[in-house]
GROMACS .gro file of C-alpha atoms in nm:
model
  145
    1GLY     CA    1  -2.324  -1.546  -0.895
    2VAL     CA    2  -2.068  -1.750  -0.710
    3ALA     CA    3  -1.945  -2.092  -0.830
    4ARG     CA    4  -1.858  -2.246  -0.493
    5GLN     CA    5  -1.712  -2.560  -0.652
    6PHE     CA    6  -1.407  -2.355  -0.755
    7PHE     CA    7  -1.287  -2.241  -0.412
    8GLU     CA    8  -1.272  -2.323  -0.041
    9GLY     CA    9  -1.340  -2.085   0.245
   10GLY     CA   10  -1.544  -1.771   0.271
   11ILE     CA   11  -1.608  -1.481   0.040
   12PHE     CA   12  -1.544  -1.133   0.174
   13TRP     CA   13  -1.671  -0.815   0.014
   14HIS     CA   14  -1.481  -0.487   0.038
   15LYS     CA   15  -1.573  -0.134  -0.060
   16VAL     CA   16  -1.428  -0.027  -0.393
   17LEU     CA   17  -1.302   0.331  -0.383
   18SER     CA   18  -1.252   0.367  -0.757
   19PRO     CA   19  -1.437   0.121  -0.984
   20SER     CA   20  -1.231   0.226  -1.286
   21TYR     CA   21  -0.915   0.104  -1.111
   22TRP     CA   22  -1.052  -0.157  -0.863
   23GLU     CA   23  -0.905   0.052  -0.584
   24ILE     CA   24  -0.955  -0.045  -0.219
   25ARG     CA   25  -0.801   0.046   0.118
   26ILE     CA   26  -0.547  -0.163   0.307
   27LYS     CA   27  -0.531  -0.107   0.683
   28ASP     CA   28  -0.178  -0.243   0.720
   29VAL     CA   29   0.075  -0.503   0.610
   30LEU     CA   30   0.158  -0.775   0.864
   31VAL     CA   31   0.438  -1.028   0.905
   32LYS     CA   32   0.414  -1.357   1.095
   33LYS     CA   33   0.735  -1.552   1.139
   34PRO     CA   34   0.721  -1.934   1.151
   35GLY     CA   35   0.698  -2.071   1.504
   36GLN     CA   36   0.601  -1.738   1.657
   37THR     CA   37   0.252  -1.669   1.783
   38GLY     CA   38   0.266  -1.291   1.752
   39VAL     CA   39   0.207  -1.085   1.444
   40LEU     CA   40   0.423  -0.787   1.353
   41ARG     CA   41   0.238  -0.482   1.220
   42LEU     CA   42   0.460  -0.288   0.984
   43ASN     CA   43   0.259   0.034   1.032
   44VAL     CA   44   0.310   0.133   0.670
   45CYS     CA   45  -0.041   0.274   0.632
   46ASP     CA   46  -0.198   0.586   0.777
   47ASP     CA   47  -0.403   0.502   1.090
   48LEU     CA   48  -0.710   0.685   0.960
   49LYS     CA   49  -0.686   0.667   0.580
   50GLY     CA   50  -0.498   0.339   0.535
   51CYS     CA   51  -0.313   0.272   0.210
   52LYS     CA   52  -0.464   0.279  -0.135
   53ALA     CA   53  -0.435  -0.046  -0.328
   54ALA     CA   54  -0.535  -0.141  -0.680
   55ILE     CA   55  -0.633  -0.505  -0.720
   56ASP     CA   56  -0.461  -0.646  -1.028
   57THR     CA   57  -0.499  -1.015  -1.105
   58GLY     CA   58  -0.277  -0.987  -1.412
   59THR     CA   59   0.056  -0.927  -1.242
   60SER     CA   60   0.310  -1.166  -1.093
   61LEU     CA   61   0.459  -0.912  -0.852
   62ILE     CA   62   0.330  -0.721  -0.552
   63THR     CA   63   0.434  -0.359  -0.565
   64GLY     CA   64   0.418  -0.083  -0.308
   65PRO     CA   65   0.573   0.249  -0.213
   66SER     CA   66   0.951   0.218  -0.178
   67THR     CA   67   0.955   0.311   0.192
   68SER     CA   68   0.696   0.043   0.268
   69ILE     CA   69   0.864  -0.226   0.058
   70LYS     CA   70   1.199  -0.147   0.220
   71LYS     CA   71   1.041  -0.197   0.563
   72LEU     CA   72   0.880  -0.526   0.452
   73LEU     CA   73   1.202  -0.661   0.301
   74LYS     CA   74   1.378  -0.627   0.637
   75HIS     CA   75   1.163  -0.925   0.743
   76VAL     CA   76   1.146  -1.118   0.415
   77SER     CA   77   1.472  -1.240   0.262
   78VAL     CA   78   1.437  -1.490  -0.022
   79GLU     CA   79   1.742  -1.712  -0.082
   80GLU     CA   80   1.833  -1.735  -0.449
   81ASP     CA   81   1.877  -2.114  -0.423
   82CYS     CA   82   1.515  -2.147  -0.296
   83SER     CA   83   1.638  -2.314   0.024
   84ASN     CA   84   1.420  -2.102   0.254
   85GLN     CA   85   1.109  -2.072   0.038
   86LYS     CA   86   0.894  -2.291   0.266
   87VAL     CA   87   1.014  -2.131   0.593
   88LEU     CA   88   0.976  -1.765   0.498
   89PRO     CA   89   0.742  -1.558   0.713
   90SER     CA   90   0.380  -1.518   0.611
   91VAL     CA   91   0.289  -1.172   0.485
   92GLY     CA   92  -0.063  -1.046   0.544
   93PHE     CA   93  -0.264  -0.766   0.389
   94GLU     CA   94  -0.530  -0.637   0.627
   95ILE     CA   95  -0.835  -0.515   0.439
   96ASP     CA   96  -1.120  -0.398   0.660
   97ASP     CA   97  -1.122  -0.664   0.933
   98VAL     CA   98  -0.991  -0.949   0.718
   99VAL     CA   99  -0.623  -1.045   0.683
  100TYR     CA  100  -0.525  -1.219   0.361
  101TRP     CA  101  -0.211  -1.424   0.432
  102LEU     CA  102   0.052  -1.522   0.179
  103ALA     CA  103   0.300  -1.798   0.262
  104GLY     CA  104   0.657  -1.791   0.127
  105PRO     CA  105   0.581  -1.994  -0.187
  106ASP     CA  106   0.291  -1.756  -0.260
  107TYR     CA  107   0.514  -1.449  -0.286
  108THR     CA  108   0.827  -1.599  -0.440
  109LEU     CA  109   0.886  -1.675  -0.804
  110THR     CA  110   1.070  -1.993  -0.895
  111VAL     CA  111   1.256  -1.941  -1.223
  112GLU     CA  112   1.407  -2.217  -1.433
  113ASP     CA  113   1.703  -2.104  -1.639
  114SER     CA  114   1.776  -2.274  -1.969
  115ALA     CA  115   2.144  -2.307  -1.873
  116GLU     CA  116   2.234  -2.638  -1.712
  117ASN     CA  117   2.411  -2.687  -1.381
  118MET     CA  118   2.713  -2.916  -1.339
  119TYR     CA  119   2.480  -3.220  -1.321
  120GLY     CA  120   2.319  -3.142  -1.658
  121GLN     CA  121   1.994  -3.023  -1.499
  122PRO     CA  122   1.825  -2.687  -1.558
  123GLN     CA  123   1.926  -2.424  -1.303
  124VAL     CA  124   1.646  -2.316  -1.072
  125PHE     CA  125   1.649  -2.002  -0.864
  126CYS     CA  126   1.401  -1.798  -0.661
  127ILE     CA  127   1.329  -1.429  -0.645
  128GLY     CA  128   1.105  -1.239  -0.409
  129GLY     CA  129   0.781  -1.107  -0.552
  130PHE     CA  130   0.782  -0.771  -0.370
  131ARG     CA  131   0.902  -0.467  -0.567
  132ASP     CA  132   0.900  -0.097  -0.500
  133LEU     CA  133   0.695   0.125  -0.727
  134ASP     CA  134   0.649   0.490  -0.637
  135ILE     CA  135   0.333   0.607  -0.809
  136PRO     CA  136   0.299   0.984  -0.779
  137PRO     CA  137  -0.010   1.162  -0.643
  138GLU     CA  138  -0.307   1.188  -0.755
  139ARG     CA  139  -0.309   0.812  -0.818
  140GLY     CA  140  -0.048   0.718  -0.556
  141PRO     CA  141   0.106   0.624  -0.332
  142LEU     CA  142  -0.046   0.291  -0.422
  143TRP     CA  143   0.001  -0.080  -0.351
  144ILE     CA  144  -0.070  -0.330  -0.627
  145PRO     CA  145  -0.117  -0.665  -0.451
   0.00000   0.00000   0.00000
């Protein structure tokens, strides 16, 4: 069943390609820059087959093939001091006909260091949550969003 009191919005169902690995297909990865109306398709997935993706709710990072992540990171540059976290572009994963958008704070990790800055406060810095991971065939290439 669905406990609707725990979420807002709609529920979308997608075909699972491999139930043992919760594997689905991504059509493409998209980037939408703040203040712009257009959406940039990165064209990182095959037009007919898409990209394989394994849904993993237990990870903090989003991984993908190195060539795809390199292309994405040309549009997403996280400042270590967190100054641009709220103005980063949105990144979308298109699955079937639904795009799941992540805003900058959704795909950055804010880390608090135990060392203190010159004001005696903990040091805080940000890192991007996209990492390259080249999984060899038969299982890959594979995204893990």
